[in-house]
Amino acid sequence: MAVRLDMTMSLDGFVAGPDDGPDEPMGRGGFRLFDWLDHRLDPGPSGEVYAETMASRAVVSGRRTYEHAGRWGGDHHDGVPIVVLTHEVPDEPPPGSVVYATDAAEAASRARTAAGDGDVVVMGAGAAQALLRAGELDEMELHVVPVLLGRGRRLFDGLPAGHVELDLVRRLETSGTEELRHRVTHLRYRVITPSPR
Amino acid sequence: MGKIVLYMWTSLDGFIAGPEDGPGQGLGIEGERLHDFLTVDDGDPASSRADDDVGAAVMAEAMRTGAVLTGRKTFEYAGRWNGNHHDGVPIVVLTRSAPAEPPPGHARYVTDVAGAAAQARAAAGDRDVLLHGASAAQALLRAGEIDEMALQIVPVLLGQGRRLFDDLPPELVELELLRALDGPAMVHLRYRVLGGGER
């Protein structure tokens, strides 16, 4: 089992365009990033990686991603536990299979336990950064869309200096005959422990 | 007419140098990691050798270009390449203000982006132009003058430093992946720049 970040980003590293918010969750132009998901249920690389995500047995999400997604109605997929990492736990009880956690290590630990032998997928830039800082990410599956957004919300931002070594374990490419907007590069990295400083 | 091709080595989180880059430490703190795969003699870029065949093939491509286009910062940090980047091809240095002393060797200073691109293309003739440096890349991207980008993605997060893509306008630029090569040291992705898309 692995705790695996699962994110779509532009080649210049953005996971949403500028001015993202409740009314425009992907920011200006940001929905371009999700065009590859049109083929999520089809045979081929994009279908393969999507099926892997949906086979995970727990989800860790940042609060912003969770809210922008309408809290997934309390069920991301198959009723698996959703651990939402938040600075402030809301007063109302969480919907469906959601639990709140205020600490990255605690969130990862709860998700690992809940997933058992299965994988945990991590969603959202905030959660990704928090888990990276806590040394709790095992893998990263990045869907790199061949586009520059120029501005927006970065996946990797506000991290401490000091390098984290990675190992590319898989690269899947959509076919060159695919319509341009559906093309994407799926890169999977294993996170090797941060180098000693 | 050749193409203007950006060649850069970047961390997965998009940095081309670590923090506090400057003269004598062009790659910043820990940024040397990005060039671990390279052997360079006496800072002479023409002597750059990659330790693996895939990296070597990409490097050889870069060294077959007919002109170099770079920014002033990269030029200075690299010790101006002693006036010769490779094979004595013209080096066009994009700068806000040209220094008083004459440029060394095959270098020349140009203060406007379109002019720099035009001069580099003309100088390269039938061959491609090697574009190198983040600031020059950003200026050329804004001007719509980059034809292709050959990005070498090193499997590391640097966390902080100088970003390749920064301060760009909030405009969508569509790309087309032309080639992807997996080397032992990094993945090599080559894109064609298609231009603005629908928003």
XYZ file of N, CA, C and O in Angstrom, chain B residues 51-159:
436
model
N 26.191 11.535 -18.553
C 26.705 10.231 -18.142
C 25.928 9.072 -18.758
O 26.283 7.926 -18.570
N 24.854 9.358 -19.461
C 24.058 8.281 -20.045
C 23.757 8.612 -21.512
O 23.860 9.764 -21.925
N 23.393 7.605 -22.268
C 23.221 7.769 -23.713
C 22.077 8.719 -24.069
O 22.183 9.508 -25.008
N 20.981 8.628 -23.324
C 19.830 9.483 -23.641
C 20.180 10.943 -23.370
O 19.954 11.820 -24.213
N 20.752 11.180 -22.209
C 21.172 12.536 -21.876
C 22.197 13.063 -22.871
O 22.170 14.232 -23.251
N 23.084 12.170 -23.296
C 24.129 12.570 -24.243
C 23.532 12.951 -25.591
O 23.981 13.900 -26.241
N 22.503 12.213 -26.009
C 21.865 12.501 -27.297
C 21.201 13.870 -27.268
O 21.286 14.647 -28.233
N 20.550 14.181 -26.163
C 19.893 15.483 -26.031
C 20.937 16.600 -26.001
O 20.787 17.640 -26.649
N 22.009 16.352 -25.247
C 23.076 17.357 -25.172
C 23.696 17.590 -26.549
O 23.988 18.734 -26.929
N 23.867 16.496 -27.300
C 24.461 16.623 -28.636
C 23.571 17.466 -29.545
O 24.058 18.283 -30.340
N 22.261 17.278 -29.411
C 21.314 18.094 -30.177
C 21.493 19.573 -29.864
O 21.531 20.419 -30.765
N 21.588 19.849 -28.565
C 21.729 21.246 -28.144
C 23.002 21.849 -28.723
O 23.040 23.020 -29.103
N 24.045 21.035 -28.810
C 25.342 21.532 -29.277
C 25.448 21.564 -30.801
O 26.477 21.956 -31.342
N 24.410 21.118 -31.488
C 24.393 21.231 -32.953
C 23.692 22.501 -33.415
O 23.559 22.759 -34.608
N 23.212 23.289 -32.465
C 22.488 24.503 -32.828
C 23.454 25.530 -33.429
O 24.655 25.487 -33.188
N 22.877 26.451 -34.200
C 23.698 27.407 -34.936
C 23.814 28.770 -34.287
O 24.487 29.666 -34.814
N 23.143 28.943 -33.141
C 23.263 30.196 -32.393
C 22.736 29.956 -30.986
O 21.950 29.036 -30.761
N 23.186 30.795 -30.078
C 22.723 30.716 -28.696
C 21.999 32.018 -28.379
O 22.450 33.099 -28.756
N 20.860 31.891 -27.715
C 20.104 33.057 -27.262
C 19.928 32.903 -25.763
O 19.416 31.880 -25.293
N 20.379 33.891 -25.019
C 20.336 33.751 -23.564
C 20.066 35.097 -22.916
O 20.090 36.142 -23.575
N 19.799 35.062 -21.615
C 19.595 36.294 -20.862
C 20.902 36.732 -20.223
O 21.855 35.961 -20.113
N 20.928 37.953 -19.789
C 22.153 38.529 -19.233
C 22.585 37.794 -17.970
O 23.769 37.543 -17.751
N 21.598 37.424 -17.131
C 21.919 36.779 -15.864
C 22.629 35.446 -16.102
O 23.686 35.168 -15.526
N 22.045 34.632 -16.977
C 22.641 33.333 -17.280
C 24.044 33.522 -17.860
O 24.987 32.827 -17.490
N 24.170 34.477 -18.731
C 25.444 34.784 -19.386
C 26.516 35.145 -18.347
O 27.634 34.618 -18.361
N 26.133 36.021 -17.416
C 27.101 36.460 -16.399
C 27.432 35.323 -15.433
O 28.593 35.105 -15.086
N 26.392 34.604 -14.970
C 26.630 33.524 -14.008
C 27.545 32.455 -14.610
O 28.280 31.772 -13.918
N 27.469 32.313 -15.927
C 28.271 31.287 -16.592
C 29.652 31.817 -16.985
O 30.357 31.201 -17.779
N 30.011 32.976 -16.441
C 31.325 33.540 -16.770
C 31.428 33.929 -18.243
O 32.502 33.897 -18.823
N 30.282 34.282 -18.793
C 30.173 34.701 -20.208
C 30.714 33.642 -21.172
O 31.007 33.942 -22.331
N 30.856 32.434 -20.668
C 31.376 31.321 -21.474
C 32.679 31.708 -22.181
O 33.007 31.169 -23.244
N 33.355 32.652 -21.614
C 34.584 33.159 -22.257
C 34.358 33.524 -23.719
O 35.265 33.439 -24.541
N 33.113 33.891 -24.020
C 32.824 34.364 -25.372
C 32.534 33.268 -26.383
O 32.240 33.555 -27.542
N 32.616 32.007 -25.954
C 32.380 30.902 -26.895
C 31.563 29.807 -26.228
O 32.051 29.099 -25.347
N 30.294 29.682 -26.614
C 29.462 28.637 -26.013
C 29.784 27.287 -26.628
O 30.094 26.329 -25.946
N 29.686 27.181 -27.927
C 30.124 25.964 -28.631
C 30.403 26.328 -30.090
O 29.660 27.094 -30.698
N 31.467 25.788 -30.596
C 31.831 25.927 -32.016
C 31.862 27.362 -32.520
O 31.699 27.600 -33.725
N 31.988 28.304 -31.635
C 32.069 29.693 -32.067
C 30.794 30.250 -32.690
O 30.843 31.234 -33.430
N 29.635 29.622 -32.362
C 28.391 30.157 -32.944
C 28.042 31.477 -32.243
O 28.427 31.703 -31.095
N 27.310 32.348 -32.928
C 26.936 33.630 -32.318
C 26.119 33.438 -31.037
O 25.285 32.535 -30.960
N 26.414 34.270 -30.057
C 25.687 34.262 -28.782
C 24.944 35.586 -28.672
O 25.583 36.645 -28.581
N 23.635 35.529 -28.709
C 22.831 36.747 -28.573
C 22.398 36.857 -27.114
O 21.731 35.961 -26.599
N 22.807 37.928 -26.468
C 22.515 38.114 -25.052
C 21.450 39.207 -24.905
O 21.686 40.365 -25.258
N 20.306 38.806 -24.389
C 19.209 39.745 -24.188
C 19.450 40.479 -22.868
O 19.592 39.851 -21.816
N 19.527 41.784 -22.917
C 19.810 42.563 -21.705
C 19.046 43.874 -21.755
O 18.728 44.375 -22.834
N 18.734 44.403 -20.572
C 18.008 45.680 -20.542
C 18.902 46.815 -20.998
O 18.460 47.734 -21.655
N 20.162 46.759 -20.585
C 21.089 47.796 -21.049
C 22.436 47.146 -21.338
O 22.950 46.386 -20.523
N 22.955 47.434 -22.501
C 24.218 46.820 -22.912
C 25.366 47.429 -22.117
O 25.411 48.652 -21.930
N 26.265 46.593 -21.608
C 27.419 47.121 -20.867
C 28.286 47.988 -21.771
O 28.235 47.859 -22.998
N 29.074 48.848 -21.140
C 29.933 49.759 -21.910
C 31.044 49.003 -22.626
O 31.352 49.284 -23.781
N 31.611 48.011 -21.941
C 32.731 47.289 -22.591
C 32.181 46.370 -23.675
O 31.053 45.897 -23.579
N 32.960 46.145 -24.714
C 32.483 45.310 -25.816
C 32.287 43.862 -25.342
O 32.988 43.413 -24.432
N 31.333 43.150 -25.941
C 31.078 41.769 -25.526
C 32.252 40.874 -25.926
O 32.927 41.149 -26.922
N 32.508 39.823 -25.165
C 33.628 38.947 -25.471
C 33.297 38.007 -26.637
O 32.137 37.643 -26.843
N 34.321 37.633 -27.365
C 34.221 36.566 -28.368
C 33.051 36.725 -29.315
O 32.906 37.739 -29.996
N 32.203 35.703 -29.322
C 31.113 35.646 -30.290
C 29.806 36.221 -29.757
O 28.753 36.031 -30.358
N 29.883 36.874 -28.603
C 28.665 37.407 -27.986
C 28.317 38.775 -28.552
O 29.182 39.512 -29.026
N 27.020 39.064 -28.530
C 26.563 40.421 -28.827
C 25.370 40.722 -27.931
O 24.657 39.816 -27.511
N 25.204 42.003 -27.592
C 24.103 42.389 -26.717
C 22.950 42.938 -27.551
O 23.161 43.696 -28.499
N 21.743 42.553 -27.170
C 20.555 43.069 -27.842
C 19.560 43.442 -26.749
O 19.405 42.719 -25.766
N 18.903 44.579 -26.898
C 18.054 45.063 -25.809
C 16.561 44.876 -26.071
O 15.753 45.179 -25.197
N 16.167 44.396 -27.228
C 14.741 44.139 -27.404
C 14.510 42.674 -27.801
O 15.326 42.071 -28.509
N 13.401 42.139 -27.308
C 13.126 40.714 -27.430
C 12.972 40.290 -28.883
O 13.582 39.317 -29.330
N 12.165 41.033 -29.622
C 11.933 40.659 -31.021
C 13.232 40.734 -31.821
O 13.521 39.866 -32.651
N 14.018 41.767 -31.528
C 15.289 41.917 -32.212
C 16.242 40.779 -31.889
O 16.945 40.258 -32.766
N 16.264 40.373 -30.625
C 17.135 39.280 -30.209
C 16.731 37.987 -30.916
O 17.583 37.235 -31.405
N 15.427 37.748 -30.960
C 14.951 36.529 -31.614
C 15.296 36.541 -33.107
O 15.782 35.552 -33.655
N 15.077 37.686 -33.736
C 15.341 37.798 -35.177
C 16.831 37.626 -35.470
O 17.218 36.912 -36.406
N 17.677 38.266 -34.650
C 19.120 38.148 -34.862
C 19.600 36.720 -34.653
O 20.456 36.232 -35.397
N 19.054 36.057 -33.625
C 19.480 34.687 -33.340
C 19.058 33.759 -34.483
O 19.830 32.906 -34.929
N 17.830 33.939 -34.958
C 17.356 33.096 -36.076
C 18.218 33.313 -37.322
O 18.605 32.354 -37.998
N 18.496 34.565 -37.603
C 19.286 34.872 -38.793
C 20.690 34.284 -38.663
O 21.239 33.706 -39.608
N 21.249 34.401 -37.455
C 22.619 33.929 -37.241
C 22.704 32.408 -37.355
O 23.712 31.861 -37.787
N 21.637 31.722 -36.950
C 21.655 30.253 -36.948
C 21.460 29.686 -38.346
O 21.764 28.516 -38.593
N 20.949 30.484 -39.272
C 20.730 30.002 -40.629
C 19.733 28.858 -40.653
O 18.633 28.982 -40.137
N 20.146 27.736 -41.228
C 19.248 26.587 -41.321
C 19.151 25.818 -40.015
O 18.289 24.964 -39.847
N 20.076 26.092 -39.107
C 20.076 25.337 -37.853
C 19.172 25.990 -36.819
O 18.706 27.112 -36.987
N 18.946 25.249 -35.723
C 18.102 25.784 -34.661
C 18.887 26.741 -33.774
O 20.112 26.775 -33.804
N 18.117 27.493 -32.993
C 18.693 28.386 -31.988
C 18.541 27.728 -30.622
O 17.455 27.263 -30.273
N 19.616 27.689 -29.862
C 19.577 27.183 -28.494
C 19.220 28.340 -27.566
O 19.995 29.293 -27.410
N 18.019 28.269 -26.993
C 17.599 29.278 -26.018
C 17.830 28.714 -24.628
O 17.437 27.577 -24.336
N 18.484 29.517 -23.757
C 18.813 29.012 -22.425
C 18.688 30.126 -21.395
O 19.115 31.247 -21.629
N 18.080 29.805 -20.243
C 17.915 30.785 -19.173
C 16.447 31.104 -18.940
O 15.668 31.229 -19.881
N 16.067 31.234 -17.670
C 14.652 31.408 -17.330
C 14.116 32.770 -17.756
O 13.018 32.873 -18.300
N 14.878 33.816 -17.503
C 14.365 35.149 -17.837
C 14.191 35.305 -19.343
O 13.178 35.828 -19.810
N 15.191 34.843 -20.089
C 15.081 34.916 -21.550
C 13.906 34.055 -22.018
O 13.144 34.468 -22.902
N 13.729 32.889 -21.412
C 12.621 32.016 -21.799
C 11.286 32.715 -21.582
O 10.394 32.678 -22.428
N 11.157 33.369 -20.431
C 9.895 34.059 -20.131
C 9.658 35.215 -21.106
O 8.536 35.413 -21.589
N 10.700 35.953 -21.406
C 10.556 37.076 -22.333
C 10.168 36.580 -23.731
O 9.290 37.143 -24.390
N 10.805 35.511 -24.156
C 10.511 34.970 -25.493
C 9.117 34.336 -25.550
O 8.430 34.425 -26.568
N 8.712 33.700 -24.448
C 7.362 33.126 -24.398
C 6.318 34.228 -24.519
O 5.352 34.107 -25.275
N 6.514 35.290 -23.739
C 5.562 36.411 -23.784
C 5.471 36.986 -25.194
O 4.413 37.430 -25.621
N 6.591 36.975 -25.895
C 6.616 37.539 -27.249
C 6.181 36.520 -28.305
O 6.140 36.846 -29.492
N 5.871 35.301 -27.872
C 5.431 34.271 -28.823
C 6.542 33.809 -29.743
O 6.297 33.395 -30.879
N 7.788 33.858 -29.278
C 8.940 33.559 -30.136
C 9.564 32.183 -29.891
O 10.556 31.854 -30.517
N 9.001 31.411 -28.953
C 9.576 30.076 -28.726
C 8.835 29.066 -29.598
O 7.614 29.008 -29.599
N 9.593 28.288 -30.370
C 8.970 27.276 -31.223
C 8.845 25.939 -30.503
O 7.840 25.254 -30.627
N 9.888 25.560 -29.790
C 9.868 24.268 -29.084
C 10.556 24.407 -27.729
O 11.384 25.296 -27.530
N 10.177 23.494 -26.826
C 10.813 23.469 -25.509
C 11.280 22.056 -25.224
O 10.470 21.118 -25.241
N 12.565 21.901 -24.976
C 13.130 20.606 -24.595
C 13.439 20.681 -23.107
O 14.402 21.324 -22.699
N 12.559 20.070 -22.317
C 12.705 20.166 -20.865
C 13.173 18.832 -20.314
O 12.578 17.789 -20.592
N 14.226 18.907 -19.536
C 14.758 17.731 -18.867
C 14.281 17.775 -17.416
O 14.675 18.676 -16.666
N 13.403 16.858 -17.046
C 12.809 16.917 -15.712
C 13.595 15.998 -14.772
O 13.509 14.769 -14.862
N 14.342 16.626 -13.876
C 15.174 15.875 -12.932
C 14.289 15.434 -11.758
O 13.519 16.245 -11.235
N 14.378 14.152 -11.377
C 13.481 13.627 -10.337
C 13.866 14.096 -8.942
O 14.394 13.336 -8.135
N 13.585 15.334 -8.663
C 13.900 15.912 -7.360
C 12.977 17.103 -7.135
O 12.524 17.733 -8.093
N 12.650 17.367 -5.881
C 11.968 18.611 -5.522
C 13.001 19.497 -4.842
O 13.670 19.054 -3.906
N 13.124 20.725 -5.308
C 14.072 21.642 -4.669
C 13.386 22.518 -3.623
O 14.032 23.086 -2.770
N 12.077 22.635 -3.712
C 11.336 23.390 -2.693
C 11.346 24.888 -2.926
O 10.301 25.524 -2.903
